[in-house]
Amino acid sequence: MWHSVRGRLLFNTILVSMATILIVGVVALLLLNATFKQQEEAYLQAQAQQFAPVITQTLLTNNLLELQRVAAVSSFANQTRIQVYSHDWQLVADSGSPQEIKLFNPIELPAPDVLMGIVVDENGRIIRITPPLSRQTDPTGGINLSFLDPGTLLGTEDAFTDVSAMHYRMPLVINDQIIGYLALSEGPAVGVDVMRSIWLALFAGSLMALLLAITMGLVAARQITQPLIVLETAVQSMGDDDLTARAPHSQLQEYDHLASEFNTMAERLSATISRLQTEREVLRHTITDASHELRTPLTALKTFNTLLADELETAGSAHNAHIFVQESSKQITQLEQLTSAMLDLSRLETRLQGTNFVTADLRETITAAINILAPLAKTKNLSLRTNLPDQPLLYAHDPATLQRAIGNLIHNAIKFSPTGGKIQISLQTTAADYRISIQDEGIGIAPQVQERIFDRFYRGADQTVGGSGLGLAICQEIVRIHNGRIHLESEPNIGSTFTIILEK
């Protein structure tokens, strides 16, 4: 479980919750402890100020026994350890620990059998009630006092069994002269019980918070991981050839983005597979068409060879034999061209034919194609006119393959143009692309034919014109490799304009 996203989320939730409780608890305890220390110090200070006058007067008498008894009485009444020092810090009286004082014998005491001291502040508010004192007479005639309930302070029922570590010292002054020092310590630790209660509450709260964190962590982990589980199901469905599987959208932004990306990928994958299936169908039709196209010259070649053999056997006219040989050569040439064109188109479509993209001047590529076909144009007395920019137009392309595409279009223009006509070849640039146009004054292309003009083996209605029917398909594939497209504008008996559009 801990290796899953849900397990780690739960663990982190518990860890953060417990760390938060621990930090808050420790800070609260530190603040409370500081508050209690201040109260303990204030208590010692108040007691010192209360008993300082009595101890000062007693210290002036130099009666150390009396001073010791006064210190003991004060310590017993207020449950603090009282120490008196001389002006040179020599200890002259020490009450000892207040919890060790069980009985003392003062010299003069009030008459009631039960005594209780009340300490008030300067505003008259009660700040301390001493524990009740029991008054008893011993056999020697002395009076003994003891606490009925030692340690009961501040109106509470619990005795102060814990001792504070706070110390307080103050000088004893008479007429602006320090005659000694009064030191109070081992007072009641007023915050111990509260601190213990807080520790217990913190422990109990931690257990409850742990249970709550586990519950909330499980709920939050389920809400967070549920979209992942749904996405995993969609992925498994696609792995099982269900190309319609899609991930539902989520209210969580990150998962919704992930689902959108997955769905986009699934759409692309479906489109790719659909395209492959379409190309498979096209390939099947291509093979069928190729078989038909190849069968025609092969049949003709076989027929001419048979006739040639018959002529030779009958010692017939040499003229007829020569004709049969010429026709056989034509069919062989057509078969060779068709086979070469099919191979080239297949290599282009499957990207098996390597391309060498370089940044070169488009004008040079166009000029090279024109120079190759210029002699052919002269045989029909055609004028090849160019309209090229004066400045170089640099473009990343494969000069050899792009030159072939341009050459195929110029060759078609020559083939379908009447003798003595003209062909316009131009190069234009726009903000978004480069445009290479080949315009002729040929027979034109009918609108219903224009949609199929780039199909394999399609030669239009005029079957008398030679060719493999693959030239325009090869042109289109070359332009696609260059991230471009071919646009056609044509009117019958007026002419056609083929434009290669290359995006910048």
Coordinates of C-alpha atoms in Angstrom, one line a residue:
M1 CA 0.0 0.0 0.0
W2 CA 2.8 2.4 0.8
H3 CA 4.2 2.1 -2.7
S4 CA 0.9 3.4 -4.1
V5 CA -0.2 7.1 -4.5
R6 CA -3.1 6.5 -2.2
G7 CA -0.8 5.1 0.6
R8 CA 1.7 7.9 0.3
L9 CA -1.0 10.5 0.4
L10 CA -2.4 8.9 3.5
F11 CA 1.0 8.7 5.2
N12 CA 1.8 12.3 4.3
T13 CA -1.6 13.5 5.7
I14 CA -1.0 11.7 9.0
L15 CA 2.6 13.0 9.1
V16 CA 1.5 16.6 8.5
S17 CA -1.4 16.4 11.0
M18 CA 0.8 14.9 13.8
A19 CA 3.6 17.4 13.1
T20 CA 1.1 20.3 13.3
I21 CA -0.4 19.0 16.6
L22 CA 3.1 18.5 18.0
I23 CA 4.3 22.0 17.0
V24 CA 1.1 23.7 18.3
G25 CA 1.2 21.7 21.5
V26 CA 4.9 22.5 22.2
V27 CA 4.4 26.2 21.5
A28 CA 1.3 26.3 23.7
L29 CA 3.1 24.5 26.5
L30 CA 6.1 26.8 26.2
L31 CA 3.8 29.9 26.4
L32 CA 1.9 28.5 29.3
N33 CA 5.1 27.6 31.1
A34 CA 6.5 31.1 30.6
T35 CA 3.2 32.5 32.0
F36 CA 3.4 30.2 35.0
K37 CA 7.0 31.2 35.6
Q38 CA 6.0 34.9 35.6
Q39 CA 3.2 34.1 38.1
E40 CA 5.6 32.2 40.3
E41 CA 8.1 35.1 40.2
A42 CA 5.3 37.6 40.9
Y43 CA 4.2 35.5 43.9
L44 CA 7.8 35.4 45.3
Q45 CA 8.1 39.1 44.8
A46 CA 4.8 39.9 46.5
Q47 CA 5.7 37.7 49.5
A48 CA 9.2 39.3 49.7
Q49 CA 7.6 42.8 49.8
Q50 CA 5.1 41.7 52.4
F51 CA 7.6 40.2 54.9
A52 CA 10.6 42.5 54.2
P53 CA 9.6 45.1 56.8
V54 CA 9.3 42.5 59.6
I55 CA 12.5 40.8 58.7
T56 CA 14.3 44.2 58.3
Q57 CA 13.3 45.2 61.8
T58 CA 14.3 41.9 63.2
L59 CA 17.7 42.0 61.4
L60 CA 18.4 45.4 63.1
T61 CA 18.2 43.8 66.5
N62 CA 21.0 41.4 65.6
N63 CA 19.0 38.6 67.3
L64 CA 19.8 35.8 65.0
L65 CA 17.6 33.3 66.9
E66 CA 14.6 35.7 66.6
L67 CA 15.5 36.2 62.9
Q68 CA 15.6 32.5 62.3
R69 CA 12.2 32.1 64.0
V70 CA 10.6 34.9 62.0
A71 CA 12.0 33.4 58.8
A72 CA 10.6 30.0 59.8
V73 CA 7.1 31.5 60.6
S74 CA 7.1 33.4 57.3
S75 CA 8.2 30.4 55.3
F76 CA 5.6 28.2 57.0
A77 CA 2.8 30.6 56.4
N78 CA 3.7 31.2 52.7
Q79 CA 5.4 27.9 51.8
T80 CA 8.5 29.5 50.5
R81 CA 12.0 29.1 51.5
I82 CA 13.3 32.3 53.1
Q83 CA 16.9 33.2 53.4
V84 CA 18.3 36.3 55.0
Y85 CA 21.8 37.6 54.2
S86 CA 23.9 40.3 55.8
H87 CA 25.0 43.3 53.8
D88 CA 28.2 41.4 52.8
W89 CA 26.1 38.4 51.7
Q90 CA 26.7 36.2 54.7
L91 CA 23.8 33.9 55.4
V92 CA 22.3 34.7 58.8
A93 CA 19.0 32.9 58.6
D94 CA 17.5 30.1 56.5
S95 CA 14.0 28.7 57.0
G96 CA 14.8 25.6 55.0
S97 CA 12.5 23.9 52.6
P98 CA 8.9 24.8 53.5
Q99 CA 7.7 21.2 53.0
E100 CA 10.0 20.1 55.7
I101 CA 8.6 22.5 58.3
K102 CA 5.8 20.6 60.2
L103 CA 5.8 22.5 63.5
F104 CA 7.3 25.6 64.9
N105 CA 7.2 27.5 68.2
P106 CA 6.7 31.3 67.8
I107 CA 7.3 33.6 70.7
E108 CA 4.0 35.6 70.4
L109 CA 0.9 34.3 68.6
P110 CA -2.7 35.5 68.3
A111 CA -5.2 33.8 70.5
P112 CA -7.6 31.9 68.1
D113 CA -7.1 28.2 67.9
V114 CA -7.4 28.2 64.1
L115 CA -5.6 30.9 62.2
M116 CA -5.8 31.9 58.5
G117 CA -3.8 34.5 56.8
I118 CA -5.2 36.6 53.9
V119 CA -2.8 38.5 51.6
V120 CA -4.2 41.5 49.7
D121 CA -2.7 43.7 47.0
E122 CA -2.5 47.4 46.9
N123 CA -6.0 47.6 45.5
G124 CA -7.5 45.5 48.3
R125 CA -7.9 42.4 46.1
I126 CA -7.2 39.0 47.8
I127 CA -4.2 37.5 46.1
R128 CA -3.5 34.7 48.6
I129 CA -5.2 32.8 51.4
T130 CA -2.8 30.8 53.6
P131 CA -3.6 27.3 54.7
P132 CA -5.5 27.1 58.1
L133 CA -3.2 27.0 61.2
S134 CA -3.9 24.9 64.3
R135 CA -3.1 26.4 67.6
Q136 CA -2.0 24.0 70.4
T137 CA -0.3 24.4 73.8
D138 CA 2.6 22.0 74.6
P139 CA 3.4 20.7 78.1
T140 CA 6.1 23.4 78.6
G141 CA 3.6 26.2 78.1
G142 CA 4.7 27.0 74.6
I143 CA 2.2 27.4 71.7
N144 CA 2.6 25.2 68.7
L145 CA 1.2 26.0 65.2
S146 CA 0.8 23.5 62.4
F147 CA -1.0 23.4 59.0
L148 CA -4.4 21.7 59.1
D149 CA -4.1 21.2 55.3
P150 CA -0.5 22.1 54.3
G151 CA -0.1 23.6 50.9
T152 CA -3.7 24.7 50.2
L153 CA -3.5 28.0 48.4
L154 CA -5.5 30.3 46.2
G155 CA -8.8 28.8 47.4
T156 CA -8.0 25.4 45.7
E157 CA -8.4 22.0 47.3
D158 CA -5.1 20.6 46.0
A159 CA -1.9 21.1 47.9
F160 CA 1.2 22.5 46.2
T161 CA 3.3 19.4 46.4
D162 CA 5.6 20.7 43.6
V163 CA 8.3 23.2 44.2
S164 CA 9.1 26.1 41.8
A165 CA 12.7 26.6 40.7
M166 CA 12.2 30.4 40.7
H167 CA 14.4 32.6 42.9
Y168 CA 13.8 36.2 44.0
R169 CA 16.1 38.5 45.9
M170 CA 15.6 42.0 47.2
P171 CA 17.7 44.3 49.3
L172 CA 16.7 45.3 52.9
V173 CA 17.1 49.1 53.1
I174 CA 16.9 51.4 56.1
N175 CA 17.5 55.1 55.5
D176 CA 18.8 54.5 52.0
Q177 CA 21.4 52.0 53.4
I178 CA 21.4 48.3 52.5
I179 CA 21.6 46.3 55.7
G180 CA 21.0 42.9 54.2
Y181 CA 19.3 40.9 51.5
L182 CA 16.1 38.8 51.5
A183 CA 16.0 35.8 49.2
L184 CA 12.8 33.7 48.5
S185 CA 12.8 30.4 46.6
E186 CA 11.1 27.0 46.5
G187 CA 7.7 28.5 46.2
P188 CA 4.7 26.6 45.0
A189 CA 4.8 25.5 41.4
V190 CA 1.3 26.8 40.5
G191 CA 1.3 25.6 36.9
V192 CA 2.4 22.0 37.3
D193 CA -1.1 20.5 37.5
V194 CA -2.2 22.6 34.6
M195 CA 0.7 21.5 32.6
R196 CA 0.0 17.9 33.4
S197 CA -3.6 18.3 32.3
I198 CA -2.5 19.9 29.1
W199 CA -0.1 17.1 28.4
L200 CA -2.9 14.6 28.9
A201 CA -5.2 16.6 26.8
L202 CA -2.6 16.9 24.1
F203 CA -2.1 13.1 24.1
A204 CA -5.8 12.5 23.9
G205 CA -6.2 15.1 21.3
S206 CA -3.3 13.6 19.3
L207 CA -5.0 10.2 19.3
M208 CA -8.3 11.8 18.2
A209 CA -6.4 13.8 15.5
L210 CA -4.7 10.7 14.4
L211 CA -8.0 8.9 13.9
L212 CA -9.4 11.9 12.1
A213 CA -6.3 12.3 9.9
I214 CA -6.6 8.6 8.9
T215 CA -10.2 9.0 8.1
M216 CA -9.8 12.3 6.2
G217 CA -6.6 11.0 4.6
L218 CA -8.5 7.9 3.2
V219 CA -11.3 10.1 1.9
A220 CA -8.9 12.7 0.3
A221 CA -6.6 10.0 -1.1
R222 CA -9.6 8.3 -2.7
Q223 CA -10.8 11.6 -4.2
I224 CA -7.4 12.3 -5.6
T225 CA -6.5 8.9 -6.9
Q226 CA -10.0 8.0 -8.3
P227 CA -9.3 10.0 -11.5
L228 CA -6.0 8.1 -11.9
I229 CA -7.9 4.8 -11.6
V230 CA -10.4 5.9 -14.2
L231 CA -7.5 7.0 -16.5
E232 CA -5.8 3.7 -15.9
T233 CA -9.0 1.9 -17.0
A234 CA -9.1 4.0 -20.2
V235 CA -5.5 3.1 -20.9
Q236 CA -6.1 -0.6 -20.4
S237 CA -9.1 -0.4 -22.7
M238 CA -7.0 1.2 -25.4
G239 CA -4.4 -1.5 -24.8
D240 CA -7.2 -4.0 -25.5
D241 CA -7.8 -2.4 -28.9
D242 CA -10.7 -0.3 -27.8
L243 CA -9.8 2.9 -29.7
T244 CA -13.0 4.6 -28.5
A245 CA -11.9 4.6 -24.9
R246 CA -11.6 8.1 -23.5
A247 CA -10.9 9.6 -20.0
P248 CA -13.7 11.6 -18.4
H249 CA -13.1 15.1 -17.4
S250 CA -12.3 15.8 -13.7
Q251 CA -13.1 18.8 -11.4
L252 CA -9.4 18.7 -10.4
Q253 CA -7.5 21.0 -12.8
E254 CA -4.4 18.8 -13.0
Y255 CA -6.3 15.6 -13.7
D256 CA -8.6 17.4 -16.2
H257 CA -5.5 18.6 -18.1
L258 CA -4.1 15.0 -18.0
A259 CA -7.4 13.6 -19.2
S260 CA -7.5 16.2 -22.0
E261 CA -3.9 15.3 -23.1
F262 CA -4.8 11.6 -23.0
N263 CA -7.9 12.1 -25.1
T264 CA -5.9 14.2 -27.5
M265 CA -3.3 11.4 -27.8
A266 CA -6.1 8.9 -28.2
E267 CA -7.7 11.0 -31.0
R268 CA -4.3 11.2 -32.8
L269 CA -3.7 7.5 -32.3
S270 CA -7.2 6.8 -33.7
A271 CA -6.6 9.1 -36.6
T272 CA -3.2 7.5 -37.3
I273 CA -4.7 4.0 -37.3
S274 CA -7.6 5.2 -39.5
R275 CA -5.1 6.8 -41.8
L276 CA -3.1 3.6 -41.9
Q277 CA -6.2 1.6 -42.7
T278 CA -7.0 4.1 -45.5
E279 CA -3.5 3.9 -46.8
R280 CA -3.8 0.1 -46.7
E281 CA -6.9 0.4 -48.9
V282 CA -5.1 2.8 -51.2
L283 CA -2.2 0.4 -51.4
R284 CA -4.6 -2.4 -52.2
H285 CA -6.1 -0.3 -55.0
T286 CA -2.7 0.8 -56.1
I287 CA -1.6 -2.8 -56.4
T288 CA -4.7 -3.5 -58.4
D289 CA -4.2 -0.5 -60.7
A290 CA -0.5 -1.3 -61.0
S291 CA -1.3 -4.8 -62.0
H292 CA -3.7 -3.5 -64.6
E293 CA -1.3 -0.9 -65.9
L294 CA 1.6 -3.3 -66.1
R295 CA -0.5 -6.0 -67.7
T296 CA -1.3 -3.7 -70.7
P297 CA 2.3 -3.1 -71.9
L298 CA 3.2 -6.7 -71.1
T299 CA 0.3 -8.0 -73.2
A300 CA 1.2 -5.7 -76.0
L301 CA 4.9 -6.6 -75.8
K302 CA 4.0 -10.3 -75.9
T303 CA 1.7 -9.8 -78.9
F304 CA 4.3 -7.8 -80.8
N305 CA 7.0 -10.4 -80.1
T306 CA 4.6 -13.2 -81.3
L307 CA 3.9 -11.3 -84.5
L308 CA 7.6 -10.6 -85.0
A309 CA 8.3 -14.3 -84.6
D310 CA 5.6 -15.1 -87.2
E311 CA 7.1 -12.6 -89.6
L312 CA 10.5 -14.0 -89.3
E313 CA 9.3 -17.6 -89.8
T314 CA 7.4 -16.7 -92.9
A315 CA 10.2 -14.6 -94.2
G316 CA 7.7 -11.8 -94.6
S317 CA 8.3 -8.1 -95.1
A318 CA 11.2 -6.7 -93.2
H319 CA 9.2 -3.5 -92.9
N320 CA 6.6 -5.2 -90.7
A321 CA 9.2 -6.7 -88.5
H322 CA 10.8 -3.3 -88.0
I323 CA 7.4 -1.8 -87.0
F324 CA 6.8 -4.6 -84.4
V325 CA 10.3 -4.0 -82.9
Q326 CA 9.6 -0.3 -82.6
E327 CA 6.3 -0.9 -80.9
S328 CA 7.9 -3.4 -78.6
S329 CA 10.5 -0.8 -77.6
K330 CA 7.8 1.8 -76.9
Q331 CA 6.0 -0.6 -74.6
I332 CA 9.3 -1.6 -72.9
T333 CA 10.1 2.1 -72.3
Q334 CA 6.6 2.7 -71.0
L335 CA 6.9 -0.2 -68.7
E336 CA 10.3 1.0 -67.4
Q337 CA 8.9 4.5 -66.8
L338 CA 5.9 3.2 -65.0
T339 CA 7.9 0.9 -62.8
S340 CA 10.4 3.7 -62.0
A341 CA 7.6 6.1 -61.2
M342 CA 5.8 3.6 -58.9
L343 CA 9.1 2.9 -57.0
D344 CA 9.8 6.6 -56.6
L345 CA 6.3 7.3 -55.3
S346 CA 6.5 4.4 -52.9
R347 CA 9.8 5.7 -51.5
L348 CA 8.4 9.2 -51.1
E349 CA 5.2 8.1 -49.3
T350 CA 7.1 5.8 -47.0
R351 CA 9.9 8.4 -46.5
L352 CA 12.4 5.8 -47.6
Q353 CA 13.9 8.2 -50.1
G354 CA 16.4 10.3 -48.2
T355 CA 16.2 14.1 -48.3
N356 CA 18.9 16.6 -48.0
F357 CA 17.4 19.8 -46.7
V358 CA 19.7 22.9 -47.1
T359 CA 19.0 26.6 -47.1
A360 CA 19.3 27.5 -50.7
D361 CA 18.0 30.1 -53.2
L362 CA 14.6 29.1 -54.6
R363 CA 15.4 30.9 -57.8
E364 CA 18.3 28.6 -58.5
T365 CA 16.1 25.5 -58.0
I366 CA 13.5 26.8 -60.4
T367 CA 16.1 27.9 -63.0
A368 CA 17.7 24.4 -62.9
A369 CA 14.3 22.8 -63.7
I370 CA 13.7 25.2 -66.6
N371 CA 17.2 24.6 -68.1
I372 CA 16.6 20.9 -68.2
L373 CA 13.2 21.2 -70.1
A374 CA 14.1 24.1 -72.3
P375 CA 15.2 21.9 -75.2
L376 CA 11.9 20.0 -75.0
A377 CA 10.0 23.3 -75.2
K378 CA 11.9 24.3 -78.3
T379 CA 10.6 21.2 -80.1
K380 CA 7.1 22.6 -79.8
N381 CA 8.2 26.2 -80.4
L382 CA 7.0 27.1 -76.8
S383 CA 8.2 30.2 -75.0
L384 CA 9.3 29.6 -71.4
R385 CA 8.9 33.0 -69.6
T386 CA 10.1 33.6 -66.1
N387 CA 9.2 36.2 -63.4
L388 CA 11.7 35.8 -60.6
P389 CA 12.7 38.3 -57.9
D390 CA 15.9 40.1 -58.3
Q391 CA 17.0 39.3 -54.7
P392 CA 17.7 35.7 -53.5
L393 CA 14.9 33.9 -51.7
L394 CA 16.5 31.6 -49.2
Y395 CA 14.4 28.6 -48.1
A396 CA 15.3 25.3 -46.4
H397 CA 14.5 22.6 -48.9
D398 CA 15.9 19.6 -50.8
P399 CA 16.9 21.2 -54.2
A400 CA 16.9 17.9 -56.0
T401 CA 13.4 16.7 -55.1
L402 CA 11.8 20.1 -55.3
Q403 CA 13.4 20.6 -58.7
R404 CA 11.8 17.3 -59.8
A405 CA 8.4 18.5 -58.7
I406 CA 8.7 21.8 -60.5
G407 CA 10.1 20.0 -63.5
N408 CA 7.1 17.6 -63.6
L409 CA 4.7 20.5 -63.6
I410 CA 6.6 22.3 -66.4
H411 CA 6.8 19.0 -68.4
N412 CA 3.0 18.7 -68.1
A413 CA 2.6 22.3 -69.2
I414 CA 4.8 21.6 -72.3
K415 CA 2.9 18.3 -73.0
F416 CA -0.6 19.9 -73.0
S417 CA 0.3 23.3 -74.5
P418 CA -0.3 23.9 -78.3
T419 CA 2.6 24.5 -80.5
G420 CA 3.8 28.1 -80.5
G421 CA 2.3 28.9 -77.1
K422 CA 3.9 30.3 -74.0
I423 CA 4.4 29.0 -70.4
Q424 CA 4.8 31.5 -67.5
I425 CA 6.9 30.5 -64.5
S426 CA 6.9 32.9 -61.6
L427 CA 8.1 33.1 -57.9
Q428 CA 6.3 35.3 -55.4
T429 CA 6.7 35.8 -51.7
T430 CA 4.0 36.8 -49.2
A431 CA 4.1 37.3 -45.4
A432 CA 3.3 33.7 -44.8
D433 CA 4.7 31.7 -47.7
Y434 CA 6.5 31.4 -51.0
R435 CA 4.5 30.6 -54.2
I436 CA 5.9 29.0 -57.3
S437 CA 3.4 29.1 -60.2
I438 CA 3.5 27.4 -63.6
Q439 CA 0.9 28.8 -66.0
D440 CA 0.2 27.4 -69.5
E441 CA -2.2 28.0 -72.4
G442 CA -3.1 24.3 -72.8
I443 CA -6.3 22.3 -73.1
G444 CA -7.3 23.0 -69.4
I445 CA -8.9 20.6 -67.0
A446 CA -12.6 20.2 -66.4
P447 CA -13.9 21.0 -62.9
Q448 CA -15.1 17.4 -62.3
V449 CA -11.7 16.1 -63.2
Q450 CA -9.7 18.5 -61.0
E451 CA -10.6 16.6 -57.8
R452 CA -9.0 13.5 -59.1
I453 CA -6.1 15.0 -61.0
F454 CA -3.6 14.1 -58.2
D455 CA -4.8 10.4 -57.9
R456 CA -2.4 7.6 -58.9
F457 CA -2.7 6.5 -62.5
Y458 CA -5.3 9.1 -63.3
R459 CA -4.7 10.6 -66.8
G460 CA -8.0 12.3 -67.4
A461 CA -10.3 11.8 -70.4
D462 CA -7.5 12.1 -73.0
Q463 CA -5.9 8.7 -72.9
T464 CA -4.0 9.4 -76.1
V465 CA -1.4 11.4 -74.2
G466 CA 1.4 9.3 -72.9
G467 CA 2.5 9.1 -69.3
S468 CA 2.4 6.8 -66.3
G469 CA -0.4 8.8 -64.5
L470 CA 1.9 9.1 -61.4
G471 CA 3.6 12.5 -62.2
L472 CA 1.2 14.7 -60.3
A473 CA 1.0 12.3 -57.4
I474 CA 4.8 12.4 -57.1
C475 CA 4.7 16.2 -57.2
Q476 CA 2.1 16.4 -54.5
E477 CA 4.1 14.0 -52.2
I478 CA 7.3 16.0 -52.7
V479 CA 5.6 19.2 -51.8
R480 CA 4.1 17.5 -48.7
I481 CA 7.6 16.6 -47.6
H482 CA 8.4 20.3 -47.7
N483 CA 5.3 21.1 -45.6
G484 CA 3.5 22.7 -48.6
R485 CA 0.6 22.1 -50.9
I486 CA -0.3 22.4 -54.6
H487 CA -3.2 24.7 -55.7
L488 CA -4.8 24.3 -59.1
E489 CA -6.7 26.8 -61.1
S490 CA -7.9 25.7 -64.6
E491 CA -10.5 26.4 -67.3
P492 CA -11.0 24.1 -70.3
N493 CA -9.5 25.4 -73.6
I494 CA -7.9 28.4 -71.7
G495 CA -5.2 26.8 -69.6
S496 CA -4.1 25.7 -66.2
T497 CA -2.1 27.2 -63.3
F498 CA -0.4 25.0 -60.8
T499 CA 0.9 26.8 -57.7
I500 CA 3.3 25.3 -55.2
I501 CA 2.8 27.0 -51.8
L502 CA 5.6 26.6 -49.3
E503 CA 5.1 27.9 -45.8
K504 CA 7.8 30.1 -44.4

